[in-house]
Amino acid sequence: MILFDFNRFTLFLTFCGLMIVGCSNSEDVSIKEEESETSIIEEESTNTVKDKEPQGEVSFFNSDLVYDGYILVSGATSNRVYLMDKESNLLFDWPLNNTNLGKDATLLPSGKLLAMLEDNNAQIKFGGFGGKIQLLDKEGNIEWEFIYSTQDYVLHHDAEMLPNGNILIQTWERKTVAQASEAGSNMNIELFPDGIIEVNPATNEIVWEWHAWDHLIQDFDTTKNNYGSIAQNPHRIDINYTQLEDGDMTHANGLTYDKEKDLIYLSVNFFSEIWVIDHSTTTTEAATSQGGNYNFGGNLIYRFGNPEAYKNTTGTRRFFNNHHPNLDFQNNSKSIFVFSNGQDLEQSTVYELEIPSVFSLLPNEDNEPKEIWSFTDPELYSPKVSGAVPLPNGNVLITEGDFGLWEVTRAGEVVWKFNKPGFYWRGYHFDKDSPEIKALNL
């Protein structure tokens, strides 16, 4: 069953005059949330100076409570990354050199854009694939490029620059039928699990890596690797949790980094979970169950959102597919925002959850974090992409992927909306006097 908002979808087709091939999936709990837009490029804007052209329809419901900042918008169908104000006036539009966005694009304090882009020769093409990442100046000049795309692996979705200048990037890797079978898969198909690599841009060397494949559990075949009790091993990943015929096993779609604790938070869409991974390990330790600050090696030190994914009947499930794990650095990384798409529910919810001071991940215990705040609305539903970021005044900026943007207060009041038919990956907030904005010389 594929869940779409048909009214918005029809409006989008009418507005753009484009035909989009819909996503398909054999499992109700998950759909290929990005496949439909990856091959679409509208005429690319080459305008990199402000022209005050409105980018869509804006509604102010309580202008006194709207935070007056700028928004970096990643538009998938328009294949644009642009900066706008709350009136939706265009302030800056980055040239992407006629290349498709591979999802994330972030503005750095230098005013440069770190963008995941599609490799034209990519051979693994699940929704959200990329294959290359570039650092672009404001004129679109390529200052750095890293391509990681073969028949056996590809970059996808999201990347984040670390304080030392290295870059964390998500990957998919191909596992053969024989490899999958030996690992305990019950599907007799190729599988494409997730990984993370850390690249040094000065050398293009991969200096650290983590692979979900090294941390599996299965209760299907006693004669195969990784056999054991899934419920008794919550730090490991059930290879047979998803049963998708294309082998897209985990479909992680976003990451964030906690520099204080040296941890990676990974959004795993098809498991409806956030996984917490210890980045303090060596690459060798990350392939094992020991080492690092938490002495779990590359095993999950914590996970939350869907205890069903590790056969825990004690905790309560919150996420039904999810995007954009976003630590609240204004709150000293003590909470995290997550957009739950709500595909089974046809209703999306934004959660702010408390980061535990001590991670506890035990069998048959309620391991779920405390809910600090949540927001939903009968009109808030996107089965794909989306996200949420906290604003300095306490409001929350929400990206509803197939609609646009919302701003809401912690009391649940909707104070502002932006809408234009399209498909939006994320919206990032920037203060008008932030280093990122100053560097653009608007």
PDB file of N, CA and C in Angstrom, residues 219 229-232 238 241 306-314 364:
ATOM      1  N   ASP A 219      17.914 -15.107  13.639  1.00  0.00           N
ATOM      2  CA  ASP A 219      17.407 -16.320  14.302  1.00  0.00           C
ATOM      3  C   ASP A 219      16.740 -17.249  13.300  1.00  0.00           C
ATOM      4  N   SER A 229      19.745 -14.995  19.559  1.00  0.00           N
ATOM      5  CA  SER A 229      18.472 -14.398  19.953  1.00  0.00           C
ATOM      6  C   SER A 229      18.495 -12.910  19.664  1.00  0.00           C
ATOM      7  N   ILE A 230      17.580 -12.453  18.829  1.00  0.00           N
ATOM      8  CA  ILE A 230      17.509 -11.034  18.498  1.00  0.00           C
ATOM      9  C   ILE A 230      17.128 -10.220  19.727  1.00  0.00           C
ATOM     10  N   ALA A 231      16.164 -10.705  20.496  1.00  0.00           N
ATOM     11  CA  ALA A 231      15.708  -9.982  21.682  1.00  0.00           C
ATOM     12  C   ALA A 231      16.799  -9.859  22.735  1.00  0.00           C
ATOM     13  N   GLN A 232      17.690 -10.834  22.804  1.00  0.00           N
ATOM     14  CA  GLN A 232      18.744 -10.821  23.811  1.00  0.00           C
ATOM     15  C   GLN A 232      19.999 -10.082  23.339  1.00  0.00           C
ATOM     16  N   ASP A 238      19.081  -6.921  13.174  1.00  0.00           N
ATOM     17  CA  ASP A 238      18.399  -8.085  12.604  1.00  0.00           C
ATOM     18  C   ASP A 238      18.457  -8.018  11.076  1.00  0.00           C
ATOM     19  N   TYR A 241      14.927  -8.131   9.376  1.00  0.00           N
ATOM     20  CA  TYR A 241      13.813  -7.293   9.822  1.00  0.00           C
ATOM     21  C   TYR A 241      13.002  -6.769   8.646  1.00  0.00           C
ATOM     22  N   ASN A 306      11.733   2.439  17.679  1.00  0.00           N
ATOM     23  CA  ASN A 306      10.955   1.257  17.286  1.00  0.00           C
ATOM     24  C   ASN A 306      11.536   0.003  17.933  1.00  0.00           C
ATOM     25  N   PRO A 307      11.160  -0.282  19.163  1.00  0.00           N
ATOM     26  CA  PRO A 307      11.697  -1.470  19.834  1.00  0.00           C
ATOM     27  C   PRO A 307      11.316  -2.779  19.145  1.00  0.00           C
ATOM     28  N   GLU A 308      10.302  -2.736  18.268  1.00  0.00           N
ATOM     29  CA  GLU A 308       9.935  -3.940  17.530  1.00  0.00           C
ATOM     30  C   GLU A 308      11.078  -4.418  16.627  1.00  0.00           C
ATOM     31  N   ALA A 309      11.982  -3.492  16.245  1.00  0.00           N
ATOM     32  CA  ALA A 309      13.069  -3.842  15.338  1.00  0.00           C
ATOM     33  C   ALA A 309      14.053  -4.817  15.975  1.00  0.00           C
ATOM     34  N   TYR A 310      14.055  -4.897  17.311  1.00  0.00           N
ATOM     35  CA  TYR A 310      14.890  -5.903  17.969  1.00  0.00           C
ATOM     36  C   TYR A 310      14.068  -6.774  18.923  1.00  0.00           C
ATOM     37  N   LYS A 311      12.801  -6.950  18.554  1.00  0.00           N
ATOM     38  CA  LYS A 311      11.882  -7.869  19.225  1.00  0.00           C
ATOM     39  C   LYS A 311      11.745  -7.578  20.715  1.00  0.00           C
ATOM     40  N   ASN A 312      11.656  -6.282  21.026  1.00  0.00           N
ATOM     41  CA  ASN A 312      11.430  -5.846  22.397  1.00  0.00           C
ATOM     42  C   ASN A 312       9.972  -5.431  22.522  1.00  0.00           C
ATOM     43  N   THR A 313       9.223  -6.125  23.341  1.00  0.00           N
ATOM     44  CA  THR A 313       7.789  -5.843  23.491  1.00  0.00           C
ATOM     45  C   THR A 313       7.504  -4.887  24.646  1.00  0.00           C
ATOM     46  N   THR A 314       8.557  -4.400  25.294  1.00  0.00           N
ATOM     47  CA  THR A 314       8.367  -3.561  26.479  1.00  0.00           C
ATOM     48  C   THR A 314       8.236  -2.081  26.120  1.00  0.00           C
ATOM     49  N   ASN A 364      14.356  -6.703  26.939  1.00  0.00           N
ATOM     50  CA  ASN A 364      13.090  -6.724  27.662  1.00  0.00           C
ATOM     51  C   ASN A 364      12.931  -5.571  28.654  1.00  0.00           C
TER      52      ASN A 364
END
